Amino acid sequence: YGVRIHVVEPQFTSEMAQMEKDFRDRYAGEIESMKRIFRQLQLKSYGDKRDFQGQELNYDDYMQSELESRVTGIKGNGRYFRSDTYNEQRPAWAVLADITPSTEQYNILEQIRAGLFINAEALGVTDWPIGLFGFSKDFLYVINDFPEKYDSTGSNKIMALKRKDRGGTYLGPPLRTVGSLLRRQREHPKGITIITDGEDQNFDDAKAAMRAVYDQKTYPFLVVIGREFEKYAKSLTEDLGSDHYTVIDRDKVHELPNEMFRLFKTFGIAR
């Protein structure tokens, strides 16, 4: 897709450690709120199913069948065995954050980093594959790839994420790239939270990318920081439906948990 990949390196310095501590203290309520949400949403990776042949007898099902057979006079199906099965209803999620030069204004990069951090900390309590990325012009910055477990290194990389001077907001190529990475995951549903501060410089391509990702059975959720961009957000997601975006005031990033939960409920991800 014409995107150059750059892996963000951790910076274990006292400055980064202090920045992370400040973030944890400042957004402790928001982080814990989203953690509770994701603990509730987390689906078991494995479940039990009935089978009529196997090695491990499910005694509860067997005794219940025998009891019903004696009461009703209808012969049961026989012994029930237990078999572990992989539950495909296990989400894979990505967060794609705008780190273009425009985010320097009004301290927006700080808000975007906070949104990325809150989402990552919440997703980190699950066993879901998560990917964390930043984008600027034709660069995709990898903070946490899907095979990696989010941990203290991932949170450090978020703190180390800096505004990039390379060009403007071109969402299409990095969004397609992250979508292609998500398609490799066997989990379902799949989703991408996109956090940005304003309008794309190639609106038609960004809109086409949103539609392409959606058509590949991935949910794109657009989070725009700045109330003046609501019309833009609505236009960018109009092909997908009215609930694929949310707008947050610049000084109200604490609203992100409730807005994300609303979006998840809309699409049945929150059960």
PDB file of C-alpha atoms in Angstrom:
ATOM      1  CA  TYR A   1       0.000   0.000   0.000  1.00  0.00           C
ATOM      2  CA  GLY A   2       3.023   2.328  -0.306  1.00  0.00           C
ATOM      3  CA  VAL A   3       3.550   2.486   3.462  1.00  0.00           C
ATOM      4  CA  ARG A   4       6.962   2.390   5.089  1.00  0.00           C
ATOM      5  CA  ILE A   5       7.083   0.470   8.362  1.00  0.00           C
ATOM      6  CA  HIS A   6       8.975   1.794  11.372  1.00  0.00           C
ATOM      7  CA  VAL A   7       9.130  -0.138  14.648  1.00  0.00           C
ATOM      8  CA  VAL A   8       9.054   2.209  17.640  1.00  0.00           C
ATOM      9  CA  GLU A   9      11.960   1.564  20.007  1.00  0.00           C
ATOM     10  CA  PRO A  10      11.431   1.735  23.794  1.00  0.00           C
ATOM     11  CA  GLN A  11      13.179   4.459  25.756  1.00  0.00           C
ATOM     12  CA  PHE A  12      13.666   3.348  29.340  1.00  0.00           C
ATOM     13  CA  THR A  13      14.631   6.708  30.757  1.00  0.00           C
ATOM     14  CA  SER A  14      13.584   8.514  33.910  1.00  0.00           C
ATOM     15  CA  GLU A  15      11.702  11.022  31.747  1.00  0.00           C
ATOM     16  CA  MET A  16       9.628   8.287  30.102  1.00  0.00           C
ATOM     17  CA  ALA A  17       8.990   6.608  33.465  1.00  0.00           C
ATOM     18  CA  GLN A  18       7.754   9.879  34.968  1.00  0.00           C
ATOM     19  CA  MET A  19       5.551  10.570  31.944  1.00  0.00           C
ATOM     20  CA  GLU A  20       3.935   7.139  32.246  1.00  0.00           C
ATOM     21  CA  LYS A  21       3.383   7.615  35.996  1.00  0.00           C
ATOM     22  CA  ASP A  22       1.721  10.981  35.319  1.00  0.00           C
ATOM     23  CA  PHE A  23      -0.551   9.359  32.720  1.00  0.00           C
ATOM     24  CA  ARG A  24      -1.520   6.548  35.091  1.00  0.00           C
ATOM     25  CA  ASP A  25      -2.306   9.001  37.880  1.00  0.00           C
ATOM     26  CA  ARG A  26      -4.207  11.409  35.620  1.00  0.00           C
ATOM     27  CA  TYR A  27      -6.309   8.771  33.844  1.00  0.00           C
ATOM     28  CA  ALA A  28      -6.609   6.173  36.600  1.00  0.00           C
ATOM     29  CA  GLY A  29     -10.413   6.394  36.607  1.00  0.00           C
ATOM     30  CA  GLU A  30     -10.732   6.149  32.825  1.00  0.00           C
ATOM     31  CA  ILE A  31      -8.306   3.230  32.628  1.00  0.00           C
ATOM     32  CA  GLU A  32     -10.064   1.295  35.372  1.00  0.00           C
ATOM     33  CA  SER A  33     -13.446   2.015  33.788  1.00  0.00           C
ATOM     34  CA  MET A  34     -12.351   0.553  30.472  1.00  0.00           C
ATOM     35  CA  LYS A  35     -10.606  -2.365  32.175  1.00  0.00           C
ATOM     36  CA  ARG A  36     -13.895  -3.308  33.832  1.00  0.00           C
ATOM     37  CA  ILE A  37     -15.617  -3.101  30.466  1.00  0.00           C
ATOM     38  CA  PHE A  38     -13.078  -5.331  28.759  1.00  0.00           C
ATOM     39  CA  ARG A  39     -13.036  -7.844  31.602  1.00  0.00           C
ATOM     40  CA  GLN A  40     -16.790  -8.175  31.082  1.00  0.00           C
ATOM     41  CA  LEU A  41     -16.440  -8.414  27.321  1.00  0.00           C
ATOM     42  CA  GLN A  42     -13.650 -10.972  27.343  1.00  0.00           C
ATOM     43  CA  LEU A  43     -14.870 -14.243  25.882  1.00  0.00           C
ATOM     44  CA  LYS A  44     -13.437 -17.598  26.935  1.00  0.00           C
ATOM     45  CA  SER A  45     -10.884 -19.033  24.534  1.00  0.00           C
ATOM     46  CA  TYR A  46     -12.059 -22.552  25.183  1.00  0.00           C
ATOM     47  CA  GLY A  47     -15.442 -24.088  25.916  1.00  0.00           C
ATOM     48  CA  ASP A  48     -17.063 -27.478  26.471  1.00  0.00           C
ATOM     49  CA  LYS A  49     -19.217 -29.192  23.911  1.00  0.00           C
ATOM     50  CA  ARG A  50     -21.114 -32.468  23.956  1.00  0.00           C
ATOM     51  CA  ASP A  51     -19.828 -35.374  21.958  1.00  0.00           C
ATOM     52  CA  PHE A  52     -20.975 -38.980  21.778  1.00  0.00           C
ATOM     53  CA  GLN A  53     -17.544 -40.507  21.657  1.00  0.00           C
ATOM     54  CA  GLY A  54     -14.255 -39.661  23.277  1.00  0.00           C
ATOM     55  CA  GLN A  55     -12.148 -40.322  26.354  1.00  0.00           C
ATOM     56  CA  GLU A  56     -13.323 -37.909  29.050  1.00  0.00           C
ATOM     57  CA  LEU A  57     -16.860 -38.630  30.226  1.00  0.00           C
ATOM     58  CA  ASN A  58     -18.948 -35.612  31.186  1.00  0.00           C
ATOM     59  CA  TYR A  59     -20.619 -37.092  34.267  1.00  0.00           C
ATOM     60  CA  ASP A  60     -23.041 -34.219  34.847  1.00  0.00           C
ATOM     61  CA  ASP A  61     -24.508 -34.549  31.350  1.00  0.00           C
ATOM     62  CA  TYR A  62     -24.531 -38.351  31.598  1.00  0.00           C
ATOM     63  CA  MET A  63     -26.380 -38.416  34.944  1.00  0.00           C
ATOM     64  CA  GLN A  64     -28.858 -35.779  33.760  1.00  0.00           C
ATOM     65  CA  SER A  65     -29.592 -37.860  30.654  1.00  0.00           C
ATOM     66  CA  GLU A  66     -30.121 -40.994  32.731  1.00  0.00           C
ATOM     67  CA  LEU A  67     -32.449 -39.161  35.126  1.00  0.00           C
ATOM     68  CA  GLU A  68     -34.526 -37.717  32.294  1.00  0.00           C
ATOM     69  CA  SER A  69     -34.710 -41.148  30.704  1.00  0.00           C
ATOM     70  CA  ARG A  70     -36.132 -42.746  33.876  1.00  0.00           C
ATOM     71  CA  VAL A  71     -38.641 -39.962  34.452  1.00  0.00           C
ATOM     72  CA  THR A  72     -39.933 -39.718  30.887  1.00  0.00           C
ATOM     73  CA  GLY A  73     -39.429 -43.269  29.755  1.00  0.00           C
ATOM     74  CA  ILE A  74     -37.604 -41.950  26.690  1.00  0.00           C
ATOM     75  CA  LYS A  75     -34.168 -43.422  26.236  1.00  0.00           C
ATOM     76  CA  GLY A  76     -31.378 -40.876  26.215  1.00  0.00           C
ATOM     77  CA  ASN A  77     -28.721 -40.511  23.585  1.00  0.00           C
ATOM     78  CA  GLY A  78     -26.187 -42.410  25.651  1.00  0.00           C
ATOM     79  CA  ARG A  79     -22.936 -41.243  27.168  1.00  0.00           C
ATOM     80  CA  TYR A  80     -21.738 -37.726  26.727  1.00  0.00           C
ATOM     81  CA  PHE A  81     -18.063 -36.985  26.423  1.00  0.00           C
ATOM     82  CA  ARG A  82     -16.285 -33.730  26.856  1.00  0.00           C
ATOM     83  CA  SER A  83     -14.280 -32.133  24.079  1.00  0.00           C
ATOM     84  CA  ASP A  84     -12.328 -28.857  24.238  1.00  0.00           C
ATOM     85  CA  THR A  85     -13.048 -26.592  21.301  1.00  0.00           C
ATOM     86  CA  TYR A  86     -11.559 -23.264  20.255  1.00  0.00           C
ATOM     87  CA  ASN A  87     -14.059 -20.437  20.449  1.00  0.00           C
ATOM     88  CA  GLU A  88     -13.832 -18.332  17.291  1.00  0.00           C
ATOM     89  CA  GLN A  89     -15.742 -15.512  19.008  1.00  0.00           C
ATOM     90  CA  ARG A  90     -12.531 -14.009  20.353  1.00  0.00           C
ATOM     91  CA  PRO A  91     -11.846 -10.485  19.125  1.00  0.00           C
ATOM     92  CA  ALA A  92      -8.666  -9.102  17.614  1.00  0.00           C
ATOM     93  CA  TRP A  93      -8.264  -5.366  17.904  1.00  0.00           C
ATOM     94  CA  ALA A  94      -6.082  -2.554  16.591  1.00  0.00           C
ATOM     95  CA  VAL A  95      -5.668   1.076  17.593  1.00  0.00           C
ATOM     96  CA  LEU A  96      -4.360   3.439  14.893  1.00  0.00           C
ATOM     97  CA  ALA A  97      -3.352   6.896  16.134  1.00  0.00           C
ATOM     98  CA  ASP A  98      -2.687  10.064  14.155  1.00  0.00           C
ATOM     99  CA  ILE A  99       0.755  11.563  14.973  1.00  0.00           C
ATOM    100  CA  THR A 100       0.991  14.038  12.103  1.00  0.00           C
ATOM    101  CA  PRO A 101       2.393  17.590  12.563  1.00  0.00           C
ATOM    102  CA  SER A 102      -1.095  19.041  13.115  1.00  0.00           C
ATOM    103  CA  THR A 103      -1.333  17.194  16.429  1.00  0.00           C
ATOM    104  CA  GLU A 104       1.180  19.644  17.894  1.00  0.00           C
ATOM    105  CA  GLN A 105      -1.508  22.336  18.006  1.00  0.00           C
ATOM    106  CA  TYR A 106      -3.616  22.674  21.159  1.00  0.00           C
ATOM    107  CA  ASN A 107      -1.544  19.862  22.715  1.00  0.00           C
ATOM    108  CA  ILE A 108      -3.630  17.361  20.742  1.00  0.00           C
ATOM    109  CA  LEU A 109      -0.821  14.809  20.533  1.00  0.00           C
ATOM    110  CA  GLU A 110      -1.040  14.541  24.311  1.00  0.00           C
ATOM    111  CA  GLN A 111      -4.753  13.731  24.002  1.00  0.00           C
ATOM    112  CA  ILE A 112      -4.154  11.209  21.236  1.00  0.00           C
ATOM    113  CA  ARG A 113      -1.394   9.557  23.253  1.00  0.00           C
ATOM    114  CA  ALA A 114      -3.791   9.446  26.217  1.00  0.00           C
ATOM    115  CA  GLY A 115      -6.503   7.831  24.095  1.00  0.00           C
ATOM    116  CA  LEU A 116      -4.009   5.278  22.800  1.00  0.00           C
ATOM    117  CA  PHE A 117      -2.759   4.593  26.335  1.00  0.00           C
ATOM    118  CA  ILE A 118      -6.244   4.195  27.848  1.00  0.00           C
ATOM    119  CA  ASN A 119      -7.305   1.796  25.078  1.00  0.00           C
ATOM    120  CA  ALA A 120      -4.083  -0.214  25.312  1.00  0.00           C
ATOM    121  CA  GLU A 121      -4.220  -0.543  29.092  1.00  0.00           C
ATOM    122  CA  ALA A 122      -7.821  -1.766  28.892  1.00  0.00           C
ATOM    123  CA  LEU A 123      -7.213  -4.191  26.037  1.00  0.00           C
ATOM    124  CA  GLY A 124      -4.127  -5.453  27.872  1.00  0.00           C
ATOM    125  CA  VAL A 125      -6.240  -7.134  30.569  1.00  0.00           C
ATOM    126  CA  THR A 126      -7.677  -9.510  27.966  1.00  0.00           C
ATOM    127  CA  ASP A 127      -6.007 -12.322  26.081  1.00  0.00           C
ATOM    128  CA  TRP A 128      -7.039 -10.779  22.771  1.00  0.00           C
ATOM    129  CA  PRO A 129      -4.441 -10.073  20.090  1.00  0.00           C
ATOM    130  CA  ILE A 130      -3.968  -6.306  19.988  1.00  0.00           C
ATOM    131  CA  GLY A 131      -2.039  -4.082  17.616  1.00  0.00           C
ATOM    132  CA  LEU A 132      -1.013  -0.513  18.419  1.00  0.00           C
ATOM    133  CA  PHE A 133       0.077   1.780  15.587  1.00  0.00           C
ATOM    134  CA  GLY A 134       0.744   5.414  14.764  1.00  0.00           C
ATOM    135  CA  PHE A 135       0.665   6.979  11.317  1.00  0.00           C
ATOM    136  CA  SER A 136       1.979  10.072   9.595  1.00  0.00           C
ATOM    137  CA  LYS A 137       1.921  10.572   5.821  1.00  0.00           C
ATOM    138  CA  ASP A 138       3.326   7.336   4.342  1.00  0.00           C
ATOM    139  CA  PHE A 139       4.796   5.930   7.561  1.00  0.00           C
ATOM    140  CA  LEU A 140       3.231   3.328   9.861  1.00  0.00           C
ATOM    141  CA  TYR A 141       4.770   3.226  13.331  1.00  0.00           C
ATOM    142  CA  VAL A 142       4.467  -0.139  15.076  1.00  0.00           C
ATOM    143  CA  ILE A 143       4.129   0.094  18.849  1.00  0.00           C
ATOM    144  CA  ASN A 144       2.726  -3.381  19.515  1.00  0.00           C
ATOM    145  CA  ASP A 145       2.227  -6.036  16.843  1.00  0.00           C
ATOM    146  CA  PHE A 146      -0.526  -8.653  17.143  1.00  0.00           C
ATOM    147  CA  PRO A 147       1.732 -11.593  18.130  1.00  0.00           C
ATOM    148  CA  GLU A 148       3.140  -9.520  21.016  1.00  0.00           C
ATOM    149  CA  LYS A 149       1.625  -9.335  24.479  1.00  0.00           C
ATOM    150  CA  TYR A 150       1.062  -5.762  25.596  1.00  0.00           C
ATOM    151  CA  ASP A 151       3.210  -5.043  28.656  1.00  0.00           C
ATOM    152  CA  SER A 152       5.410  -2.368  30.199  1.00  0.00           C
ATOM    153  CA  THR A 153       7.478  -2.177  27.017  1.00  0.00           C
ATOM    154  CA  GLY A 154       4.337  -1.337  25.043  1.00  0.00           C
ATOM    155  CA  SER A 155       3.306   1.389  27.476  1.00  0.00           C
ATOM    156  CA  ASN A 156       6.826   2.818  27.339  1.00  0.00           C
ATOM    157  CA  LYS A 157       6.659   2.964  23.534  1.00  0.00           C
ATOM    158  CA  ILE A 158       3.402   4.930  23.742  1.00  0.00           C
ATOM    159  CA  MET A 159       5.151   7.499  25.929  1.00  0.00           C
ATOM    160  CA  ALA A 160       8.038   7.594  23.447  1.00  0.00           C
ATOM    161  CA  LEU A 161       5.701   8.296  20.535  1.00  0.00           C
ATOM    162  CA  LYS A 162       6.530  11.721  19.148  1.00  0.00           C
ATOM    163  CA  ARG A 163       4.945  14.043  16.630  1.00  0.00           C
ATOM    164  CA  LYS A 164       6.366  13.332  13.186  1.00  0.00           C
ATOM    165  CA  ASP A 165       7.341  16.013  10.711  1.00  0.00           C
ATOM    166  CA  ARG A 166       6.743  13.861   7.659  1.00  0.00           C
ATOM    167  CA  GLY A 167       3.766  15.340   5.855  1.00  0.00           C
ATOM    168  CA  GLY A 168       0.096  15.433   6.676  1.00  0.00           C
ATOM    169  CA  THR A 169      -2.868  13.203   7.455  1.00  0.00           C
ATOM    170  CA  TYR A 170      -3.230  10.413   4.888  1.00  0.00           C
ATOM    171  CA  LEU A 171      -5.287   7.710   6.579  1.00  0.00           C
ATOM    172  CA  GLY A 172      -5.953   5.447   3.579  1.00  0.00           C
ATOM    173  CA  PRO A 173      -2.617   3.588   3.148  1.00  0.00           C
ATOM    174  CA  PRO A 174      -1.904   2.920   6.862  1.00  0.00           C
ATOM    175  CA  LEU A 175      -5.524   1.867   7.456  1.00  0.00           C
ATOM    176  CA  ARG A 176      -5.362  -0.630   4.587  1.00  0.00           C
ATOM    177  CA  THR A 177      -2.052  -1.937   5.945  1.00  0.00           C
ATOM    178  CA  VAL A 178      -3.411  -2.483   9.466  1.00  0.00           C
ATOM    179  CA  GLY A 179      -6.518  -4.067   7.939  1.00  0.00           C
ATOM    180  CA  SER A 180      -4.341  -6.535   6.022  1.00  0.00           C
ATOM    181  CA  LEU A 181      -2.490  -7.432   9.237  1.00  0.00           C
ATOM    182  CA  LEU A 182      -5.816  -8.021  10.990  1.00  0.00           C
ATOM    183  CA  ARG A 183      -7.019 -10.321   8.211  1.00  0.00           C
ATOM    184  CA  ARG A 184      -4.222 -12.725   9.130  1.00  0.00           C
ATOM    185  CA  GLN A 185      -5.708 -13.200  12.597  1.00  0.00           C
ATOM    186  CA  ARG A 186      -8.122 -16.103  13.013  1.00  0.00           C
ATOM    187  CA  GLU A 187     -10.128 -14.307  15.703  1.00  0.00           C
ATOM    188  CA  HIS A 188     -13.501 -12.704  15.173  1.00  0.00           C
ATOM    189  CA  PRO A 189     -14.830 -10.034  15.388  1.00  0.00           C
ATOM    190  CA  LYS A 190     -12.038  -7.752  14.248  1.00  0.00           C
ATOM    191  CA  GLY A 191     -11.928  -4.013  14.757  1.00  0.00           C
ATOM    192  CA  ILE A 192      -9.802  -0.901  14.403  1.00  0.00           C
ATOM    193  CA  THR A 193     -10.116   2.188  16.591  1.00  0.00           C
ATOM    194  CA  ILE A 194      -8.821   5.203  14.634  1.00  0.00           C
ATOM    195  CA  ILE A 195      -7.906   8.254  16.736  1.00  0.00           C
ATOM    196  CA  THR A 196      -7.313  11.485  14.825  1.00  0.00           C
ATOM    197  CA  ASP A 197      -7.475  15.236  15.282  1.00  0.00           C
ATOM    198  CA  GLY A 198      -8.975  16.367  12.034  1.00  0.00           C
ATOM    199  CA  GLU A 199      -9.554  16.056   8.338  1.00  0.00           C
ATOM    200  CA  ASP A 200      -7.726  13.785   5.923  1.00  0.00           C
ATOM    201  CA  GLN A 201      -5.835  15.410   3.076  1.00  0.00           C
ATOM    202  CA  ASN A 202      -7.091  12.771   0.658  1.00  0.00           C
ATOM    203  CA  PHE A 203     -10.678  12.434   1.793  1.00  0.00           C
ATOM    204  CA  ASP A 204     -11.856  10.177  -1.061  1.00  0.00           C
ATOM    205  CA  ASP A 205      -9.030   7.682  -0.499  1.00  0.00           C
ATOM    206  CA  ALA A 206      -9.609   7.642   3.258  1.00  0.00           C
ATOM    207  CA  LYS A 207     -13.314   7.033   2.722  1.00  0.00           C
ATOM    208  CA  ALA A 208     -12.577   4.221   0.251  1.00  0.00           C
ATOM    209  CA  ALA A 209     -10.165   2.644   2.746  1.00  0.00           C
ATOM    210  CA  MET A 210     -12.809   2.746   5.478  1.00  0.00           C
ATOM    211  CA  ARG A 211     -15.229   0.976   3.154  1.00  0.00           C
ATOM    212  CA  ALA A 212     -12.621  -1.586   2.037  1.00  0.00           C
ATOM    213  CA  VAL A 213     -11.772  -2.495   5.639  1.00  0.00           C
ATOM    214  CA  TYR A 214     -15.453  -2.748   6.509  1.00  0.00           C
ATOM    215  CA  ASP A 215     -16.179  -4.988   3.510  1.00  0.00           C
ATOM    216  CA  GLN A 216     -13.474  -7.351   4.773  1.00  0.00           C
ATOM    217  CA  LYS A 217     -15.537  -7.888   7.941  1.00  0.00           C
ATOM    218  CA  THR A 218     -13.504  -5.555  10.130  1.00  0.00           C
ATOM    219  CA  TYR A 219     -15.225  -2.844  12.195  1.00  0.00           C
ATOM    220  CA  PRO A 220     -13.548   0.587  11.809  1.00  0.00           C
ATOM    221  CA  PHE A 221     -14.416   3.027  14.611  1.00  0.00           C
ATOM    222  CA  LEU A 222     -13.406   6.646  14.073  1.00  0.00           C
ATOM    223  CA  VAL A 223     -12.673   8.758  17.154  1.00  0.00           C
ATOM    224  CA  VAL A 224     -12.200  12.427  16.215  1.00  0.00           C
ATOM    225  CA  ILE A 225     -10.859  14.885  18.777  1.00  0.00           C
ATOM    226  CA  GLY A 226     -12.376  18.308  18.158  1.00  0.00           C
ATOM    227  CA  ARG A 227     -16.073  19.126  17.925  1.00  0.00           C
ATOM    228  CA  GLU A 228     -15.568  21.187  14.759  1.00  0.00           C
ATOM    229  CA  PHE A 229     -14.737  17.986  12.839  1.00  0.00           C
ATOM    230  CA  GLU A 230     -18.067  16.252  13.425  1.00  0.00           C
ATOM    231  CA  LYS A 231     -19.303  16.923   9.897  1.00  0.00           C
ATOM    232  CA  TYR A 232     -16.093  15.454   8.498  1.00  0.00           C
ATOM    233  CA  ALA A 233     -16.355  12.336  10.686  1.00  0.00           C
ATOM    234  CA  LYS A 234     -19.964  11.801   9.658  1.00  0.00           C
ATOM    235  CA  SER A 235     -19.101  12.140   5.967  1.00  0.00           C
ATOM    236  CA  LEU A 236     -16.110   9.802   6.212  1.00  0.00           C
ATOM    237  CA  THR A 237     -18.182   7.005   7.748  1.00  0.00           C
ATOM    238  CA  GLU A 238     -21.538   7.577   6.026  1.00  0.00           C
ATOM    239  CA  ASP A 239     -21.130   4.483   3.805  1.00  0.00           C
ATOM    240  CA  LEU A 240     -20.809   2.314   6.918  1.00  0.00           C
ATOM    241  CA  GLY A 241     -23.638   3.626   9.065  1.00  0.00           C
ATOM    242  CA  SER A 242     -24.267   6.377  11.567  1.00  0.00           C
ATOM    243  CA  ASP A 243     -22.560   4.706  14.520  1.00  0.00           C
ATOM    244  CA  HIS A 244     -19.036   4.220  13.222  1.00  0.00           C
ATOM    245  CA  TYR A 245     -17.722   7.495  14.616  1.00  0.00           C
ATOM    246  CA  THR A 246     -17.669   9.552  17.753  1.00  0.00           C
ATOM    247  CA  VAL A 247     -16.472  13.100  18.420  1.00  0.00           C
ATOM    248  CA  ILE A 248     -14.769  14.110  21.660  1.00  0.00           C
ATOM    249  CA  ASP A 249     -14.006  17.654  22.789  1.00  0.00           C
ATOM    250  CA  ARG A 250     -10.298  18.412  23.081  1.00  0.00           C
ATOM    251  CA  ASP A 251     -10.490  18.800  26.852  1.00  0.00           C
ATOM    252  CA  LYS A 252     -12.714  15.755  27.426  1.00  0.00           C
ATOM    253  CA  VAL A 253     -10.616  12.730  26.533  1.00  0.00           C
ATOM    254  CA  HIS A 254     -12.013  11.190  29.735  1.00  0.00           C
ATOM    255  CA  GLU A 255     -15.210  10.549  27.728  1.00  0.00           C
ATOM    256  CA  LEU A 256     -13.417   7.996  25.551  1.00  0.00           C
ATOM    257  CA  PRO A 257     -14.292   4.883  27.653  1.00  0.00           C
ATOM    258  CA  ASN A 258     -18.042   5.490  27.553  1.00  0.00           C
ATOM    259  CA  GLU A 259     -17.967   6.348  23.854  1.00  0.00           C
ATOM    260  CA  MET A 260     -16.016   3.188  23.008  1.00  0.00           C
ATOM    261  CA  PHE A 261     -18.403   1.067  25.069  1.00  0.00           C
ATOM    262  CA  ARG A 262     -21.353   2.600  23.215  1.00  0.00           C
ATOM    263  CA  LEU A 263     -19.765   1.715  19.872  1.00  0.00           C
ATOM    264  CA  PHE A 264     -19.025  -1.842  21.005  1.00  0.00           C
ATOM    265  CA  LYS A 265     -22.614  -2.349  22.163  1.00  0.00           C
ATOM    266  CA  THR A 266     -23.928  -1.021  18.859  1.00  0.00           C
ATOM    267  CA  PHE A 267     -22.202  -3.802  16.945  1.00  0.00           C
ATOM    268  CA  GLY A 268     -22.792  -6.634  19.387  1.00  0.00           C
ATOM    269  CA  ILE A 269     -19.197  -6.831  20.551  1.00  0.00           C
ATOM    270  CA  ALA A 270     -20.322  -5.986  24.080  1.00  0.00           C
ATOM    271  CA  ARG A 271     -22.490  -8.895  25.155  1.00  0.00           C
TER     272      ARG A 271
END
